[in-house]
Short mmCIF file of C-alpha atoms in Angstrom, two decimals:
data_model
loop_
_atom_site.label_atom_id
_atom_site.label_comp_id
_atom_site.label_asym_id
_atom_site.label_seq_id
_atom_site.Cartn_x
_atom_site.Cartn_y
_atom_site.Cartn_z
CA UNK A 1 86.32 -17.51 -77.07
CA UNK A 2 85.43 -20.14 -79.15
CA UNK A 3 87.40 -24.08 -78.29
CA UNK A 4 90.25 -24.64 -81.14
CA UNK A 5 90.47 -20.48 -81.38
CA UNK A 6 94.75 -19.85 -82.50
CA UNK A 7 95.77 -18.20 -78.73
CA UNK A 8 99.61 -17.15 -80.69
CA UNK A 9 97.13 -14.54 -83.09
CA UNK A 10 94.50 -13.73 -80.32
CA UNK A 11 97.88 -12.50 -78.37
CA UNK A 12 99.18 -11.32 -80.90
CA UNK A 13 96.64 -8.78 -81.36
CA UNK A 14 95.68 -7.50 -78.10
CA UNK A 15 99.32 -6.60 -77.78
CA UNK A 16 99.21 -4.87 -81.57
CA UNK A 17 96.66 -3.84 -80.46
CA UNK A 18 97.64 -1.71 -77.07
CA UNK A 19 101.10 -1.00 -78.25
CA UNK A 20 98.27 1.38 -80.88
CA UNK A 21 97.05 2.89 -78.47
CA UNK A 22 100.46 3.53 -76.56
CA UNK A 23 102.04 5.19 -79.41
CA UNK A 24 99.26 7.02 -80.99
CA UNK A 25 98.33 8.73 -77.63
CA UNK A 26 102.71 9.71 -77.33
CA UNK A 27 102.30 11.29 -81.03
CA UNK A 28 99.15 12.90 -80.31
CA UNK A 29 101.39 15.17 -77.71
CA UNK A 30 102.72 17.42 -80.25
CA UNK A 31 99.20 18.78 -81.07
CA UNK A 32 97.08 19.35 -78.18
CA UNK A 33 97.16 19.67 -74.36
CA UNK A 34 98.00 17.38 -71.78
CA UNK A 35 93.96 16.43 -71.63
CA UNK A 36 93.12 16.18 -75.53
CA UNK A 37 96.04 13.34 -75.26
CA UNK A 38 94.76 11.24 -73.21
CA UNK A 39 91.62 11.83 -74.59
CA UNK A 40 93.01 10.79 -77.66
CA UNK A 41 95.03 8.16 -76.03
CA UNK A 42 91.08 6.94 -73.82
CA UNK A 43 88.99 7.05 -77.24
CA UNK A 44 91.79 4.57 -79.36
CA UNK A 45 91.66 2.55 -75.90
CA UNK A 46 87.68 3.00 -76.13
CA UNK A 47 87.42 1.84 -79.57
CA UNK A 48 89.77 -1.38 -78.58
CA UNK A 49 87.60 -2.75 -76.39
CA UNK A 50 84.95 -2.41 -78.93
CA UNK A 51 86.72 -4.08 -81.34
CA UNK A 52 87.40 -6.99 -78.99
CA UNK A 53 83.51 -7.58 -78.07
CA UNK A 54 83.34 -7.44 -81.97
CA UNK A 55 85.75 -9.88 -82.88
CA UNK A 56 84.85 -12.24 -79.39
CA UNK A 57 80.98 -11.54 -81.12
CA UNK A 58 82.40 -12.75 -84.61
CA UNK A 59 84.65 -15.82 -83.44
CA UNK A 60 81.69 -17.72 -81.60
CA UNK A 61 78.49 -16.92 -83.49
CA UNK A 62 79.01 -15.94 -87.18
CA UNK A 63 77.94 -18.18 -89.60
CA UNK A 64 77.67 -18.00 -93.36
CA UNK A 65 73.80 -19.48 -93.36
CA UNK A 66 72.93 -16.70 -91.65
CA UNK A 67 74.83 -13.86 -93.93
CA UNK A 68 73.25 -15.47 -96.93
CA UNK A 69 70.17 -15.04 -95.22
CA UNK A 70 70.64 -11.50 -94.75
CA UNK A 71 72.55 -10.68 -97.53
CA UNK A 72 69.94 -8.38 -99.64
CA UNK A 73 69.53 -6.38 -96.09
CA UNK A 74 73.48 -6.33 -95.87
CA UNK A 75 74.28 -5.36 -99.08
CA UNK A 76 72.04 -2.19 -98.44
CA UNK A 77 72.59 -1.23 -95.72
CA UNK A 78 76.68 -1.30 -96.45
CA UNK A 79 75.81 1.10 -99.51
CA UNK A 80 73.95 3.23 -97.72
CA UNK A 81 75.78 4.21 -94.90
CA UNK A 82 78.76 4.40 -98.29
CA UNK A 83 76.12 7.62 -99.90
CA UNK A 84 75.68 8.22 -96.19
CA UNK A 85 79.59 9.98 -96.25
CA UNK A 86 77.95 13.06 -98.23
CA UNK A 87 75.56 14.22 -96.06
CA UNK A 88 78.97 14.69 -93.49
CA UNK A 89 81.80 17.36 -93.81
CA UNK A 90 85.31 16.37 -95.43
CA UNK A 91 88.68 15.95 -94.67
CA UNK A 92 91.89 16.10 -96.36
CA UNK A 93 89.90 15.87 -100.28
CA UNK A 94 87.87 13.02 -99.02
CA UNK A 95 84.60 12.50 -98.10
CA UNK A 96 84.12 9.27 -96.17
CA UNK A 97 82.79 9.53 -92.73
CA UNK A 98 80.17 9.58 -90.81
CA UNK A 99 80.26 12.21 -88.17
CA UNK A 100 79.18 11.89 -84.73
CA UNK A 101 80.53 14.59 -82.12
CA UNK A 102 83.80 12.97 -81.66
CA UNK A 103 83.35 9.62 -83.09
CA UNK A 104 83.30 9.15 -86.42
CA UNK A 105 82.82 5.93 -88.22
CA UNK A 106 84.30 5.27 -91.84
CA UNK A 107 81.78 2.68 -93.89
CA UNK A 108 84.85 2.11 -96.70
CA UNK A 109 86.88 0.25 -93.81
CA UNK A 110 83.60 -2.48 -92.66
CA UNK A 111 83.13 -2.53 -97.05
CA UNK A 112 86.78 -4.94 -97.26
CA UNK A 113 85.66 -6.99 -94.80
CA UNK A 114 81.51 -7.21 -96.34
CA UNK A 115 83.05 -7.65 -99.81
CA UNK A 116 85.47 -10.97 -98.60
CA UNK A 117 82.25 -12.38 -97.07
CA UNK A 118 80.23 -11.75 -100.50
CA UNK A 119 82.45 -13.44 -102.80
CA UNK A 120 83.29 -16.62 -100.16
CA UNK A 121 79.71 -17.33 -100.03
CA UNK A 122 79.21 -16.64 -103.74
CA UNK A 123 81.93 -18.65 -105.09
CA UNK A 124 82.82 -20.83 -102.35
CA UNK A 125 81.96 -24.22 -102.88
CA UNK A 126 80.79 -23.91 -106.03
CA UNK A 127 82.93 -26.59 -108.24
CA UNK A 128 80.79 -28.64 -108.46
CA UNK A 129 77.57 -26.62 -109.66
CA UNK A 130 76.49 -26.85 -113.55
CA UNK A 131 76.41 -22.97 -114.99
CA UNK A 132 77.38 -21.77 -118.69
CA UNK A 133 80.01 -19.79 -118.00
CA UNK A 134 81.61 -18.28 -115.11
CA UNK A 135 79.92 -14.93 -116.09
CA UNK A 136 76.52 -16.03 -114.37
CA UNK A 137 78.61 -16.72 -110.94
CA UNK A 138 80.58 -13.61 -110.62
CA UNK A 139 77.92 -10.92 -111.91
CA UNK A 140 76.75 -10.68 -108.84
CA UNK A 141 79.71 -9.86 -106.29
CA UNK A 142 80.88 -7.78 -109.19
CA UNK A 143 78.49 -5.73 -109.89
CA UNK A 144 78.33 -4.49 -105.93
CA UNK A 145 82.16 -4.05 -106.64
CA UNK A 146 82.65 -1.82 -109.19
CA UNK A 147 79.62 -0.57 -107.52
CA UNK A 148 81.14 0.36 -103.80
CA UNK A 149 84.71 0.47 -106.21
CA UNK A 150 82.70 3.76 -107.91
CA UNK A 151 81.23 5.15 -104.09
CA UNK A 152 84.24 5.12 -102.82
CA UNK A 153 86.17 6.72 -106.04
CA UNK A 154 84.21 9.35 -107.93
CA UNK A 155 81.57 10.43 -105.14
CA UNK A 156 84.32 9.43 -101.74
CA UNK A 157 87.08 10.78 -103.51
CA UNK A 158 88.54 7.86 -101.58
CA UNK A 159 91.24 6.52 -103.89
CA UNK A 160 93.60 4.51 -100.80
CA UNK A 161 90.49 2.87 -99.90
CA UNK A 162 89.12 1.47 -103.20
CA UNK A 163 92.58 0.63 -104.00
CA UNK A 164 92.56 -1.76 -101.06
CA UNK A 165 88.78 -3.03 -101.18
CA UNK A 166 89.44 -3.96 -105.44
CA UNK A 167 92.84 -5.38 -104.20
CA UNK A 168 91.84 -7.63 -101.82
CA UNK A 169 88.76 -8.74 -104.38
CA UNK A 170 90.63 -9.61 -106.05
CA UNK A 171 93.48 -11.81 -104.19
CA UNK A 172 89.91 -13.71 -102.66
CA UNK A 173 88.26 -14.27 -106.53
CA UNK A 174 91.54 -15.98 -107.46
CA UNK A 175 91.08 -18.96 -104.35
CA UNK A 176 87.47 -20.79 -106.14
CA UNK A 177 88.05 -24.04 -107.96
CA UNK A 178 85.39 -23.63 -110.32
CA UNK A 179 86.40 -24.59 -113.28
CA UNK A 180 84.82 -22.14 -115.08
CA UNK A 181 86.26 -19.68 -113.88
CA UNK A 182 89.84 -20.37 -114.24
CA UNK A 183 89.89 -18.25 -117.63
CA UNK A 184 88.66 -15.23 -115.59
CA UNK A 185 91.06 -15.97 -112.63
CA UNK A 186 93.32 -15.84 -114.85
CA UNK A 187 92.93 -12.63 -116.28
CA UNK A 188 92.74 -11.32 -112.63
CA UNK A 189 96.26 -12.85 -112.00
CA UNK A 190 97.83 -11.21 -115.02
CA UNK A 191 95.46 -7.70 -114.08
CA UNK A 192 96.87 -8.28 -111.04
CA UNK A 193 101.00 -8.65 -112.03
CA UNK A 194 100.95 -5.95 -114.61
CA UNK A 195 98.98 -3.77 -112.11
CA UNK A 196 102.31 -4.49 -109.27
CA UNK A 197 104.81 -3.56 -112.05
CA UNK A 198 103.12 -0.37 -113.17
CA UNK A 199 102.84 1.27 -110.26
CA UNK A 200 106.78 0.30 -110.35
CA UNK A 201 106.96 1.74 -113.80
CA UNK A 202 105.77 5.07 -112.87
CA UNK A 203 108.29 5.12 -110.23
CA UNK A 204 110.54 6.34 -113.08
CA UNK A 205 111.39 9.07 -114.89
CA UNK A 206 109.60 7.93 -118.32
CA UNK A 207 106.55 6.05 -116.15
CA UNK A 208 106.28 10.02 -114.34
CA UNK A 209 106.14 12.23 -117.66
CA UNK A 210 103.55 9.08 -119.48
CA UNK A 211 101.68 9.57 -115.67
CA UNK A 212 101.09 13.27 -115.78
CA UNK A 213 100.20 13.05 -119.57
CA UNK A 214 97.68 10.97 -118.59
CA UNK A 215 96.09 12.28 -115.16
CA UNK A 216 95.90 15.83 -116.72
CA UNK A 217 93.50 14.54 -119.59
CA UNK A 218 91.23 11.90 -117.46
CA UNK A 219 91.24 15.98 -114.55
CA UNK A 220 92.14 13.53 -112.22
CA UNK A 221 93.45 16.40 -109.61
CA UNK A 222 97.01 16.84 -109.19
CA UNK A 223 97.50 16.32 -105.36
CA UNK A 224 97.12 12.66 -107.16
CA UNK A 225 100.05 12.84 -109.02
CA UNK A 226 102.38 14.78 -107.10
CA UNK A 227 102.36 12.15 -104.35
CA UNK A 228 103.51 10.11 -107.16
CA UNK A 229 106.68 12.38 -107.92
CA UNK A 230 107.22 12.64 -103.91
CA UNK A 231 107.83 9.02 -104.14
CA UNK A 232 110.16 9.02 -106.77
CA UNK A 233 112.20 11.95 -105.47
CA UNK A 234 110.97 12.40 -101.39
CA UNK A 235 114.01 15.60 -102.18
CA UNK A 236 112.25 17.08 -105.35
CA UNK A 237 109.25 19.49 -103.49
CA UNK A 238 109.65 18.54 -99.25
CA UNK A 239 108.28 21.98 -98.67
CA UNK A 240 105.26 21.91 -100.53
CA UNK A 241 103.63 18.52 -101.44
CA UNK A 242 106.76 16.21 -100.25
CA UNK A 243 106.38 17.90 -96.95
CA UNK A 244 105.19 15.31 -95.01
CA UNK A 245 106.92 12.34 -96.47
CA UNK A 246 110.85 14.29 -96.40
CA UNK A 247 109.68 14.91 -92.35
CA UNK A 248 108.56 11.35 -92.21
CA UNK A 249 111.51 10.20 -93.18
CA UNK A 250 113.70 12.97 -91.60
CA UNK A 251 112.13 11.43 -88.22
CA UNK A 252 113.11 7.37 -88.79
CA UNK A 253 116.88 8.22 -89.36
CA UNK A 254 116.86 10.59 -86.23
CA UNK A 255 115.49 7.61 -84.92
CA UNK A 256 117.33 5.22 -86.34
CA UNK A 257 121.22 7.57 -85.45
CA UNK A 258 120.13 7.04 -81.71
CA UNK A 259 120.31 4.27 -81.45
CA UNK A 260 118.85 1.05 -81.34
CA UNK A 261 116.10 1.59 -79.29
CA UNK A 262 115.57 4.99 -80.14
CA UNK A 263 115.51 8.13 -78.84
CA UNK A 264 112.83 6.76 -76.08
CA UNK A 265 108.76 6.35 -75.62
CA UNK A 266 107.61 9.55 -75.98
CA UNK A 267 110.63 11.53 -76.97
CA UNK A 268 109.52 12.39 -80.04
CA UNK A 269 110.70 15.66 -81.73
CA UNK A 270 109.21 15.74 -85.11
CA UNK A 271 105.68 15.34 -83.62
CA UNK A 272 105.68 18.97 -82.25
CA UNK A 273 103.96 20.44 -85.51
CA UNK A 274 106.83 19.04 -87.91
CA UNK A 275 104.71 15.66 -89.15
CA UNK A 276 100.49 16.88 -89.78
CA UNK A 277 99.22 13.24 -89.41
CA UNK A 278 102.20 11.76 -87.09
CA UNK A 279 99.34 9.45 -85.61
CA UNK A 280 97.56 8.52 -88.40
CA UNK A 281 98.83 8.22 -91.53
CA UNK A 282 102.54 8.26 -90.27
CA UNK A 283 102.46 6.56 -87.25
CA UNK A 284 105.50 4.24 -88.02
CA UNK A 285 108.07 7.04 -88.20
CA UNK A 286 106.83 8.14 -84.59
CA UNK A 287 107.67 4.90 -83.97
CA UNK A 288 111.29 4.00 -85.52
CA UNK A 289 112.34 8.16 -84.12
CA UNK A 290 110.26 7.16 -81.00
CA UNK A 291 111.75 3.32 -80.66
CA UNK A 292 114.88 2.64 -83.35
CA UNK A 293 114.61 -1.03 -84.82
CA UNK A 294 112.84 -2.44 -81.66
CA UNK A 295 109.24 -0.15 -82.74
CA UNK A 296 110.23 -1.81 -85.93
CA UNK A 297 111.06 -5.12 -84.99
CA UNK A 298 107.17 -5.23 -82.98
CA UNK A 299 105.27 -4.65 -85.42
CA UNK A 300 106.85 -6.80 -88.35
CA UNK A 301 107.46 -9.77 -85.99
CA UNK A 302 103.35 -8.61 -85.05
CA UNK A 303 102.45 -8.38 -88.91
CA UNK A 304 104.21 -11.55 -89.84
CA UNK A 305 102.85 -13.65 -87.14
CA UNK A 306 99.36 -12.93 -87.95
CA UNK A 307 99.86 -13.08 -91.53
CA UNK A 308 101.99 -16.50 -91.38
CA UNK A 309 98.74 -18.87 -89.29
CA UNK A 310 96.36 -16.87 -91.31
CA UNK A 311 97.44 -18.62 -93.76
CA UNK A 312 98.88 -22.32 -92.13
CA UNK A 313 94.91 -22.24 -91.16
CA UNK A 314 94.23 -21.48 -95.33
CA UNK A 315 95.80 -24.57 -96.29
CA UNK A 316 93.87 -26.67 -93.41
CA UNK A 317 90.63 -25.45 -93.88
CA UNK A 318 88.28 -28.09 -94.99
CA UNK A 319 85.63 -25.56 -98.14
CA UNK A 320 86.59 -22.80 -99.95
CA UNK A 321 84.78 -20.27 -97.90
CA UNK A 322 86.72 -20.65 -95.59
CA UNK A 323 89.63 -20.65 -97.24
CA UNK A 324 88.13 -17.56 -98.88
CA UNK A 325 87.90 -15.64 -95.70
CA UNK A 326 91.06 -16.71 -94.18
CA UNK A 327 92.97 -15.72 -96.96
CA UNK A 328 90.50 -12.07 -97.61
CA UNK A 329 91.95 -11.71 -93.33
CA UNK A 330 95.64 -11.81 -94.51
CA UNK A 331 95.24 -10.17 -97.60
CA UNK A 332 93.19 -7.21 -95.70
CA UNK A 333 96.38 -7.35 -93.13
CA UNK A 334 99.66 -7.11 -95.38
CA UNK A 335 97.84 -4.66 -98.23
CA UNK A 336 97.61 -1.84 -95.83
CA UNK A 337 100.74 -3.15 -94.14
CA UNK A 338 102.68 -2.54 -98.07
CA UNK A 339 100.66 0.63 -98.79
CA UNK A 340 101.01 2.35 -95.27
CA UNK A 341 105.45 1.64 -95.16
CA UNK A 342 105.27 1.68 -98.40
CA UNK A 343 103.98 5.20 -98.71
CA UNK A 344 105.84 6.71 -95.20
CA UNK A 345 109.32 5.16 -96.91
CA UNK A 346 108.31 6.58 -100.42
CA UNK A 347 108.68 3.56 -101.40
CA UNK A 348 105.19 3.73 -103.08
CA UNK A 349 103.00 6.66 -103.43
CA UNK A 350 101.06 8.31 -100.46
CA UNK A 351 97.16 6.89 -100.09
CA UNK A 352 96.51 7.16 -96.70
CA UNK A 353 95.59 3.61 -95.81
CA UNK A 354 96.02 2.96 -91.93
CA UNK A 355 98.68 1.19 -90.67
CA UNK A 356 96.02 -1.63 -89.54
CA UNK A 357 95.77 -1.67 -85.25
CA UNK A 358 98.68 0.72 -85.23
CA UNK A 359 96.98 3.81 -86.64
CA UNK A 360 94.52 5.65 -85.16
CA UNK A 361 90.68 4.99 -86.15
CA UNK A 362 88.14 3.37 -84.53
CA UNK A 363 86.49 2.31 -87.81
CA UNK A 364 89.61 0.57 -88.96
CA UNK A 365 90.53 -1.14 -85.40
CA UNK A 366 86.76 -2.47 -85.01
CA UNK A 367 86.75 -3.81 -89.13
CA UNK A 368 90.08 -5.40 -88.30
CA UNK A 369 89.13 -7.23 -84.69
CA UNK A 370 85.79 -8.14 -86.65
CA UNK A 371 88.55 -9.80 -89.58
CA UNK A 372 90.09 -11.84 -87.07
CA UNK A 373 86.51 -13.03 -85.83
CA UNK A 374 85.78 -14.30 -88.35
CA UNK A 375 89.00 -15.82 -89.67
CA UNK A 376 88.97 -17.08 -85.41
CA UNK A 377 86.01 -18.89 -86.23
CA UNK A 378 86.65 -21.05 -88.78
CA UNK A 379 90.14 -21.78 -87.31
CA UNK A 380 88.35 -22.97 -83.94
CA UNK A 381 85.50 -25.61 -86.50
CA UNK A 382 89.14 -26.26 -88.71
CA UNK A 383 90.65 -27.61 -85.39
CA UNK A 384 87.65 -29.37 -83.93
CA UNK A 385 87.58 -31.06 -87.38
CA UNK A 386 91.43 -31.94 -86.44
CA UNK A 387 90.95 -33.38 -83.18
CA UNK A 388 87.67 -35.27 -84.86
CA UNK A 389 90.09 -36.36 -87.47
CA UNK A 390 92.54 -37.84 -84.88
CA UNK A 391 90.54 -39.78 -82.53
CA UNK A 392 88.88 -41.68 -85.44
CA UNK A 393 91.99 -42.43 -87.26
CA UNK A 394 92.77 -43.78 -83.02
#
């Protein structure tokens, strides 16, 4: 790692990643044989190692100038990889993966990282640039963002990933200080606030009736509305659409009733055929069932350490492009945490979004490590600048 990197973030990411490997291995035990369980755990550990290499590489080698130089090529590669998923089999109603035997790649995970960098180089440090209107600055990133959202939503049918990409992009858009963007930023902030309150409103009986009418008229698949319905009342359809949510809640309750340390590592009962997505969307249910409050604390404290330090260095960063990347990295982790934990506990509808560094998934692990590598690159430069200022002042 480069000099001046955050050892606290680095150590926390390693601990959370290894913890994730252990929990994925445990969650897989109830679905396959011992050999396949070990293979599943080994595959996750492999992706942790590959992701770690990527993290170190980007922490040492990333350059905004390099990204700008090859921006067109990188953009075409990202969009091309998203379209390539159409030629592979779907899973769970979504066509979001490129498959190589037992290994699958989900390009939308890397599109999240790409959008943060695109906004950083397109809008960061442009406060002295003279433009007729903010539209002139945002038209390129907006066009690319709409293209990605359209592909992920309509072609891949992956609403969860599209929501994450959009949310991260909107939060990053709020950072630039170019005066011509101020009006657009106000509208984006209003959109975010309205979106949050709309999500809360849809959890009410009146909101559900309105959502059902809108979904039916727009021809949106019924299972998407059922997710809103199950979030509002997990007991309403516990044997069909709400089955997984209900069983996830049951697993957590059983773990907390067993004591502060749950039933014990590998001792989950619900992973044995009762919880279909135990190693992915509902990994938190297995964590709470097996480790109780201790499991919750490991996840919450780890995320808290990562987010606190990313926001701290975002304040200290010298340039807007660097602030955008750090805020983007923090938003990446925070949004995944909120959507995954919120969905698994019935606070918000299920989105299929993984718990980063903990849930099974090589693409999400590698993308998260790349994001951390980018953040560490900037943190290293920020700390070096702070040391130079300290030396000069003395």
